[in-house]
PDB file of C-alpha atoms in Angstrom:
ATOM      1  CA  GLU A   1      -0.077  -0.041  -0.058  1.00  0.00           C
ATOM      2  CA  ALA A   2       1.417   3.383  -1.141  1.00  0.00           C
ATOM      3  CA  GLN A   3       1.862   5.535   2.147  1.00  0.00           C
ATOM      4  CA  VAL A   4       3.636   8.005   4.146  1.00  0.00           C
ATOM      5  CA  THR A   5       4.259   6.958   7.648  1.00  0.00           C
ATOM      6  CA  GLN A   6       5.393   9.053  10.739  1.00  0.00           C
ATOM      7  CA  ASN A   7       6.652   7.964  14.156  1.00  0.00           C
ATOM      8  CA  PRO A   8       5.803   8.685  16.760  1.00  0.00           C
ATOM      9  CA  ARG A   9       2.187   9.548  16.490  1.00  0.00           C
ATOM     10  CA  TYR A  10       2.019  11.198  19.756  1.00  0.00           C
ATOM     11  CA  LEU A  11       4.942  12.481  21.992  1.00  0.00           C
ATOM     12  CA  ILE A  12       5.147  14.298  25.143  1.00  0.00           C
ATOM     13  CA  THR A  13       8.671  15.774  26.133  1.00  0.00           C
ATOM     14  CA  VAL A  14      10.239  18.437  28.152  1.00  0.00           C
ATOM     15  CA  THR A  15      12.068  21.314  27.171  1.00  0.00           C
ATOM     16  CA  GLY A  16      15.565  20.770  25.952  1.00  0.00           C
ATOM     17  CA  LYS A  17      15.400  17.139  25.181  1.00  0.00           C
ATOM     18  CA  LYS A  18      16.499  16.194  21.848  1.00  0.00           C
ATOM     19  CA  LEU A  19      13.945  14.367  19.712  1.00  0.00           C
ATOM     20  CA  THR A  20      13.456  13.003  16.124  1.00  0.00           C
ATOM     21  CA  VAL A  21      10.379  12.602  14.307  1.00  0.00           C
ATOM     22  CA  THR A  22      10.611   9.934  11.406  1.00  0.00           C
ATOM     23  CA  CYS A  23       9.128  10.168   7.937  1.00  0.00           C
ATOM     24  CA  SER A  24       9.049   7.594   5.498  1.00  0.00           C
ATOM     25  CA  GLN A  25       7.293   7.023   1.927  1.00  0.00           C
ATOM     26  CA  ASN A  26       7.173   3.985  -0.227  1.00  0.00           C
ATOM     27  CA  MET A  27       6.134   5.491  -3.454  1.00  0.00           C
ATOM     28  CA  ASN A  28       9.760   6.593  -4.650  1.00  0.00           C
ATOM     29  CA  HIS A  29       8.866  10.228  -4.360  1.00  0.00           C
ATOM     30  CA  GLU A  30      11.667  12.863  -4.877  1.00  0.00           C
ATOM     31  CA  TYR A  31       9.905  15.713  -3.122  1.00  0.00           C
ATOM     32  CA  MET A  32       9.222  15.492   0.689  1.00  0.00           C
ATOM     33  CA  SER A  33       8.210  18.390   2.973  1.00  0.00           C
ATOM     34  CA  TRP A  34       7.467  18.989   6.640  1.00  0.00           C
ATOM     35  CA  TYR A  35       4.576  21.170   8.024  1.00  0.00           C
ATOM     36  CA  ARG A  36       3.179  22.249  11.316  1.00  0.00           C
ATOM     37  CA  GLN A  37      -0.260  22.938  11.944  1.00  0.00           C
ATOM     38  CA  ASP A  38      -1.555  25.347  14.671  1.00  0.00           C
ATOM     39  CA  PRO A  39      -4.853  26.894  15.481  1.00  0.00           C
ATOM     40  CA  GLY A  40      -5.466  29.975  13.781  1.00  0.00           C
ATOM     41  CA  LEU A  41      -2.330  29.708  11.792  1.00  0.00           C
ATOM     42  CA  GLY A  42      -3.133  26.917   9.435  1.00  0.00           C
ATOM     43  CA  LEU A  43      -0.449  24.790   7.918  1.00  0.00           C
ATOM     44  CA  ARG A  44       2.970  26.197   7.436  1.00  0.00           C
ATOM     45  CA  GLN A  45       6.169  24.475   5.849  1.00  0.00           C
ATOM     46  CA  ILE A  46       9.075  24.080   8.035  1.00  0.00           C
ATOM     47  CA  TYR A  47      11.540  22.371   5.625  1.00  0.00           C
ATOM     48  CA  TYR A  48      11.547  20.533   2.306  1.00  0.00           C
ATOM     49  CA  SER A  49      13.806  18.260   0.295  1.00  0.00           C
ATOM     50  CA  MET A  50      13.879  18.128  -3.565  1.00  0.00           C
ATOM     51  CA  ASN A  51      16.005  14.847  -3.521  1.00  0.00           C
ATOM     52  CA  VAL A  52      18.660  12.994  -1.518  1.00  0.00           C
ATOM     53  CA  GLU A  53      21.223  15.216   0.267  1.00  0.00           C
ATOM     54  CA  VAL A  54      18.924  18.249  -1.062  1.00  0.00           C
ATOM     55  CA  THR A  55      17.096  20.062   1.703  1.00  0.00           C
ATOM     56  CA  ASP A  56      16.225  23.711   2.177  1.00  0.00           C
ATOM     57  CA  LYS A  57      14.222  26.033   4.425  1.00  0.00           C
ATOM     58  CA  GLY A  58      10.503  26.644   4.328  1.00  0.00           C
ATOM     59  CA  ASP A  59       8.544  29.250   5.990  1.00  0.00           C
ATOM     60  CA  VAL A  60       9.218  28.621   9.692  1.00  0.00           C
ATOM     61  CA  PRO A  61      12.753  26.639   9.915  1.00  0.00           C
ATOM     62  CA  GLU A  62      13.807  27.878  13.460  1.00  0.00           C
ATOM     63  CA  GLY A  63      14.564  25.334  15.911  1.00  0.00           C
ATOM     64  CA  TYR A  64      14.420  22.597  13.552  1.00  0.00           C
ATOM     65  CA  LYS A  65      16.735  20.305  11.276  1.00  0.00           C
ATOM     66  CA  VAL A  66      16.292  17.833   8.688  1.00  0.00           C
ATOM     67  CA  SER A  67      18.346  15.201   6.779  1.00  0.00           C
ATOM     68  CA  ARG A  68      17.697  13.384   3.567  1.00  0.00           C
ATOM     69  CA  LYS A  69      20.153  10.394   3.389  1.00  0.00           C
ATOM     70  CA  GLU A  70      17.962   8.034   1.686  1.00  0.00           C
ATOM     71  CA  LYS A  71      15.157   8.798  -0.910  1.00  0.00           C
ATOM     72  CA  ARG A  72      12.323   7.226   1.260  1.00  0.00           C
ATOM     73  CA  ASN A  73      13.172   8.884   4.719  1.00  0.00           C
ATOM     74  CA  PHE A  74      13.104  12.502   5.873  1.00  0.00           C
ATOM     75  CA  PRO A  75      13.529  13.046   9.660  1.00  0.00           C
ATOM     76  CA  LEU A  76      12.549  16.131  11.445  1.00  0.00           C
ATOM     77  CA  ILE A  77      14.926  16.881  14.494  1.00  0.00           C
ATOM     78  CA  LEU A  78      14.244  19.220  17.301  1.00  0.00           C
ATOM     79  CA  GLU A  79      17.736  19.511  18.933  1.00  0.00           C
ATOM     80  CA  SER A  80      16.442  21.561  21.907  1.00  0.00           C
ATOM     81  CA  PRO A  81      12.470  21.485  21.952  1.00  0.00           C
ATOM     82  CA  SER A  82      10.708  24.639  23.411  1.00  0.00           C
ATOM     83  CA  PRO A  83       6.851  25.059  24.293  1.00  0.00           C
ATOM     84  CA  ASN A  84       6.336  27.026  21.328  1.00  0.00           C
ATOM     85  CA  GLN A  85       7.067  23.989  19.347  1.00  0.00           C
ATOM     86  CA  THR A  86       4.076  22.142  20.444  1.00  0.00           C
ATOM     87  CA  SER A  87       2.007  21.567  17.425  1.00  0.00           C
ATOM     88  CA  LEU A  88       0.600  18.784  15.023  1.00  0.00           C
ATOM     89  CA  TYR A  89       3.304  17.995  12.616  1.00  0.00           C
ATOM     90  CA  PHE A  90       2.849  16.489   9.068  1.00  0.00           C
ATOM     91  CA  CYS A  91       5.317  15.185   6.705  1.00  0.00           C
ATOM     92  CA  ALA A  92       4.037  15.035   3.026  1.00  0.00           C
ATOM     93  CA  SER A  93       5.486  13.830  -0.261  1.00  0.00           C
ATOM     94  CA  SER A  94       5.233  14.099  -4.082  1.00  0.00           C
ATOM     95  CA  LEU A  95       6.915  12.854  -7.320  1.00  0.00           C
ATOM     96  CA  GLY A  96       7.924  16.433  -7.529  1.00  0.00           C
ATOM     97  CA  ARG A  97       8.437  16.880 -11.134  1.00  0.00           C
ATOM     98  CA  GLY A  98       4.859  17.297 -11.834  1.00  0.00           C
ATOM     99  CA  LEU A  99       5.495  15.568 -15.251  1.00  0.00           C
ATOM    100  CA  ALA A 100       2.988  12.758 -14.831  1.00  0.00           C
ATOM    101  CA  SER A 101      -0.497  13.681 -14.201  1.00  0.00           C
ATOM    102  CA  GLY A 102      -0.990  13.822 -10.631  1.00  0.00           C
ATOM    103  CA  GLY A 103       2.500  13.932  -9.937  1.00  0.00           C
ATOM    104  CA  GLU A 104       2.303  17.316  -8.380  1.00  0.00           C
ATOM    105  CA  THR A 105      -0.108  15.801  -5.592  1.00  0.00           C
ATOM    106  CA  GLN A 106       1.274  15.838  -2.054  1.00  0.00           C
ATOM    107  CA  TYR A 107       0.294  12.781   0.093  1.00  0.00           C
ATOM    108  CA  PHE A 108       0.402  13.275   3.717  1.00  0.00           C
ATOM    109  CA  GLY A 109       1.363  11.158   6.652  1.00  0.00           C
ATOM    110  CA  PRO A 110      -1.012  10.745   9.683  1.00  0.00           C
ATOM    111  CA  GLY A 111       0.682  13.552  11.760  1.00  0.00           C
ATOM    112  CA  THR A 112       2.512  13.568  14.834  1.00  0.00           C
ATOM    113  CA  ARG A 113       0.991  15.496  17.870  1.00  0.00           C
ATOM    114  CA  LEU A 114       3.865  16.731  19.896  1.00  0.00           C
ATOM    115  CA  LEU A 115       3.639  18.541  23.301  1.00  0.00           C
ATOM    116  CA  VAL A 116       6.626  20.107  24.763  1.00  0.00           C
ATOM    117  CA  LEU A 117       6.421  20.894  28.668  1.00  0.00           C
TER     118      LEU A 117
ATOM    119  CA  ALA B   1       3.866  35.567  -2.224  1.00  0.00           C
ATOM    120  CA  GLN B   2       0.832  33.590  -2.764  1.00  0.00           C
ATOM    121  CA  THR B   3      -2.245  33.675  -0.286  1.00  0.00           C
ATOM    122  CA  VAL B   4      -5.134  31.600   0.136  1.00  0.00           C
ATOM    123  CA  THR B   5      -8.463  32.672   1.574  1.00  0.00           C
ATOM    124  CA  GLN B   6     -11.394  30.645   2.893  1.00  0.00           C
ATOM    125  CA  SER B   7     -14.037  33.012   3.908  1.00  0.00           C
ATOM    126  CA  GLN B   8     -16.322  30.747   5.594  1.00  0.00           C
ATOM    127  CA  PRO B   9     -14.926  29.648   8.987  1.00  0.00           C
ATOM    128  CA  GLU B  10     -17.802  27.094   9.450  1.00  0.00           C
ATOM    129  CA  MET B  11     -20.667  25.810   7.126  1.00  0.00           C
ATOM    130  CA  SER B  12     -23.384  23.320   7.852  1.00  0.00           C
ATOM    131  CA  VAL B  13     -25.561  21.180   5.483  1.00  0.00           C
ATOM    132  CA  GLN B  14     -28.295  18.644   5.772  1.00  0.00           C
ATOM    133  CA  GLU B  15     -27.559  15.183   4.828  1.00  0.00           C
ATOM    134  CA  ALA B  16     -28.385  14.581   1.253  1.00  0.00           C
ATOM    135  CA  GLU B  17     -28.091  18.060   0.338  1.00  0.00           C
ATOM    136  CA  THR B  18     -25.567  20.150  -1.607  1.00  0.00           C
ATOM    137  CA  VAL B  19     -22.984  22.564  -0.205  1.00  0.00           C
ATOM    138  CA  THR B  20     -20.359  24.776  -1.698  1.00  0.00           C
ATOM    139  CA  LEU B  21     -17.410  25.763   0.069  1.00  0.00           C
ATOM    140  CA  SER B  22     -15.613  28.891  -1.106  1.00  0.00           C
ATOM    141  CA  CYS B  23     -11.891  29.631  -1.751  1.00  0.00           C
ATOM    142  CA  THR B  24     -10.109  32.440  -3.461  1.00  0.00           C
ATOM    143  CA  TYR B  25      -6.421  32.821  -3.926  1.00  0.00           C
ATOM    144  CA  ASP B  26      -3.933  35.651  -5.133  1.00  0.00           C
ATOM    145  CA  THR B  27      -0.835  34.832  -7.404  1.00  0.00           C
ATOM    146  CA  SER B  28       0.775  36.629 -10.294  1.00  0.00           C
ATOM    147  CA  GLU B  29       1.494  33.245 -11.778  1.00  0.00           C
ATOM    148  CA  SER B  30      -0.360  31.642 -14.946  1.00  0.00           C
ATOM    149  CA  ASP B  31       0.409  28.077 -14.352  1.00  0.00           C
ATOM    150  CA  TYR B  32      -0.281  26.478 -10.800  1.00  0.00           C
ATOM    151  CA  TYR B  33      -2.174  23.760  -9.188  1.00  0.00           C
ATOM    152  CA  LEU B  34      -5.024  23.949  -6.648  1.00  0.00           C
ATOM    153  CA  PHE B  35      -6.440  21.253  -4.202  1.00  0.00           C
ATOM    154  CA  TRP B  36      -8.992  20.724  -1.641  1.00  0.00           C
ATOM    155  CA  TYR B  37      -7.913  18.536   1.325  1.00  0.00           C
ATOM    156  CA  LYS B  38     -10.207  17.180   3.827  1.00  0.00           C
ATOM    157  CA  GLN B  39      -9.178  16.799   7.529  1.00  0.00           C
ATOM    158  CA  PRO B  40     -11.826  14.617   9.611  1.00  0.00           C
ATOM    159  CA  PRO B  41     -11.541  14.423  13.426  1.00  0.00           C
ATOM    160  CA  SER B  42      -8.301  11.804  13.011  1.00  0.00           C
ATOM    161  CA  ARG B  43      -6.529  14.684  11.738  1.00  0.00           C
ATOM    162  CA  GLN B  44      -5.270  12.904   8.509  1.00  0.00           C
ATOM    163  CA  MET B  45      -4.920  15.095   5.578  1.00  0.00           C
ATOM    164  CA  ILE B  46      -6.816  13.595   2.756  1.00  0.00           C
ATOM    165  CA  LEU B  47      -6.672  14.803  -0.926  1.00  0.00           C
ATOM    166  CA  VAL B  48     -10.403  15.559  -2.068  1.00  0.00           C
ATOM    167  CA  ILE B  49      -9.879  16.775  -5.604  1.00  0.00           C
ATOM    168  CA  ARG B  50      -7.068  18.502  -7.829  1.00  0.00           C
ATOM    169  CA  GLN B  51      -7.073  21.131 -10.562  1.00  0.00           C
ATOM    170  CA  GLU B  52      -4.462  22.168 -12.996  1.00  0.00           C
ATOM    171  CA  ALA B  53      -4.821  25.956 -13.778  1.00  0.00           C
ATOM    172  CA  TYR B  54      -3.935  25.239 -17.426  1.00  0.00           C
ATOM    173  CA  LYS B  55      -7.167  23.229 -17.742  1.00  0.00           C
ATOM    174  CA  GLN B  56     -10.379  24.945 -18.303  1.00  0.00           C
ATOM    175  CA  GLN B  57     -12.691  21.977 -17.463  1.00  0.00           C
ATOM    176  CA  ASN B  58     -13.514  21.825 -13.963  1.00  0.00           C
ATOM    177  CA  ALA B  59     -12.314  18.626 -12.117  1.00  0.00           C
ATOM    178  CA  THR B  60     -14.778  16.159 -10.557  1.00  0.00           C
ATOM    179  CA  GLU B  61     -14.333  13.275  -8.290  1.00  0.00           C
ATOM    180  CA  ASN B  62     -17.719  11.158  -7.652  1.00  0.00           C
ATOM    181  CA  ARG B  63     -19.827  13.708  -5.301  1.00  0.00           C
ATOM    182  CA  PHE B  64     -17.023  16.401  -5.342  1.00  0.00           C
ATOM    183  CA  SER B  65     -16.679  18.864  -8.008  1.00  0.00           C
ATOM    184  CA  VAL B  66     -14.930  22.187  -8.276  1.00  0.00           C
ATOM    185  CA  ASN B  67     -16.026  25.675  -9.773  1.00  0.00           C
ATOM    186  CA  PHE B  68     -12.488  27.107 -11.186  1.00  0.00           C
ATOM    187  CA  GLN B  69     -12.783  30.633 -12.331  1.00  0.00           C
ATOM    188  CA  LYS B  70      -9.160  31.409 -13.225  1.00  0.00           C
ATOM    189  CA  ALA B  71      -9.640  35.172 -13.983  1.00  0.00           C
ATOM    190  CA  ALA B  72     -11.499  35.795 -10.720  1.00  0.00           C
ATOM    191  CA  LYS B  73      -9.040  33.633  -8.685  1.00  0.00           C
ATOM    192  CA  SER B  74     -11.760  31.527  -7.350  1.00  0.00           C
ATOM    193  CA  PHE B  75     -11.886  27.721  -6.637  1.00  0.00           C
ATOM    194  CA  SER B  76     -14.970  26.517  -4.830  1.00  0.00           C
ATOM    195  CA  LEU B  77     -15.874  22.968  -3.819  1.00  0.00           C
ATOM    196  CA  LYS B  78     -19.231  21.500  -4.249  1.00  0.00           C
ATOM    197  CA  ILE B  79     -20.356  18.451  -2.451  1.00  0.00           C
ATOM    198  CA  SER B  80     -23.548  16.957  -3.495  1.00  0.00           C
ATOM    199  CA  ASP B  81     -25.545  14.456  -1.584  1.00  0.00           C
ATOM    200  CA  SER B  82     -23.638  15.215   1.655  1.00  0.00           C
ATOM    201  CA  GLN B  83     -23.030  12.297   3.918  1.00  0.00           C
ATOM    202  CA  LEU B  84     -22.262  12.170   7.600  1.00  0.00           C
ATOM    203  CA  GLY B  85     -18.904  11.091   6.691  1.00  0.00           C
ATOM    204  CA  ASP B  86     -18.124  14.297   4.941  1.00  0.00           C
ATOM    205  CA  ALA B  87     -18.106  16.271   8.323  1.00  0.00           C
ATOM    206  CA  ALA B  88     -14.385  17.552   8.564  1.00  0.00           C
ATOM    207  CA  MET B  89     -12.405  20.690   8.136  1.00  0.00           C
ATOM    208  CA  TYR B  90     -11.735  21.508   4.476  1.00  0.00           C
ATOM    209  CA  PHE B  91      -8.574  23.251   3.343  1.00  0.00           C
ATOM    210  CA  CYS B  92      -8.094  24.857   0.118  1.00  0.00           C
ATOM    211  CA  ALA B  93      -4.331  24.864  -1.151  1.00  0.00           C
ATOM    212  CA  TYR B  94      -2.190  26.518  -3.896  1.00  0.00           C
ATOM    213  CA  ARG B  95       1.163  25.116  -5.441  1.00  0.00           C
ATOM    214  CA  THR B  96       3.261  26.959  -7.848  1.00  0.00           C
ATOM    215  CA  SER B  97       4.354  25.198 -10.855  1.00  0.00           C
ATOM    216  CA  PHE B  98       7.834  27.050 -10.589  1.00  0.00           C
ATOM    217  CA  GLY B  99      11.007  26.888  -8.810  1.00  0.00           C
ATOM    218  CA  SER B 100      12.206  23.981  -6.622  1.00  0.00           C
ATOM    219  CA  ASN B 101       9.741  24.285  -3.762  1.00  0.00           C
ATOM    220  CA  TYR B 102       6.775  22.713  -4.353  1.00  0.00           C
ATOM    221  CA  LYS B 103       5.217  24.292  -1.093  1.00  0.00           C
ATOM    222  CA  LEU B 104       1.340  24.022  -0.408  1.00  0.00           C
ATOM    223  CA  THR B 105       0.132  27.311   0.707  1.00  0.00           C
ATOM    224  CA  PHE B 106      -3.203  26.603   2.716  1.00  0.00           C
ATOM    225  CA  GLY B 107      -5.994  28.641   3.534  1.00  0.00           C
ATOM    226  CA  LYS B 108      -7.219  28.786   7.191  1.00  0.00           C
ATOM    227  CA  GLY B 109     -10.050  25.937   6.529  1.00  0.00           C
ATOM    228  CA  THR B 110     -13.670  25.701   6.733  1.00  0.00           C
ATOM    229  CA  LEU B 111     -15.405  23.617   9.187  1.00  0.00           C
ATOM    230  CA  LEU B 112     -18.165  21.538   7.432  1.00  0.00           C
ATOM    231  CA  THR B 113     -20.934  20.134   9.860  1.00  0.00           C
ATOM    232  CA  VAL B 114     -23.286  17.617   8.267  1.00  0.00           C
ATOM    233  CA  ASN B 115     -26.743  17.404  10.011  1.00  0.00           C
ATOM    234  CA  PRO B 116     -28.716  13.986   9.921  1.00  0.00           C
TER     235      PRO B 116
END
């Protein structure tokens, strides 16, 4: 089954304790992206990756890191989480090139709900 | 920068009736993609329908259809024969065709309630 998976789905942590949220897709997609969703602010892009070893900042990258060592995986790293990073996080992927019909469509993971105390 | 506006924070519809959700966007680009995503209480983001800006024909997917007015920069979603399972938050989203970041720019969402 074609899908984007995220782990963990729920996480409660304390300020300053490093954590990683994993994202994996099995569709051989080139493009992957992280969003955070907050009430009243909607979904905002954190980081994106066009392909292996190619990453760049989105609109709200402060406090986050990413890596893309393999095509299928795109982990989100919070080196020193703070309470303002409490949010619902989504990973998404797409073919990227948009050459094939539907290739531009982004598919989302189930979300990771993070609470930083 | 592109912006997406959903002017209806909440909408309600009777089961089996039709409802239309509004979306407008602002862009200077001529080629782009538009999407409607559904977010039920599970919080999963589910693609409902997509539209390429270069296509004049409005997209349809079963009970879901769009009214794409490129000149007016309007992209409304019509849900026919509404079902209880359609109750969710609906997001309109824009994606550029240019550059290397295929970021989705989302509206703030419309919460749809379906009454039995």
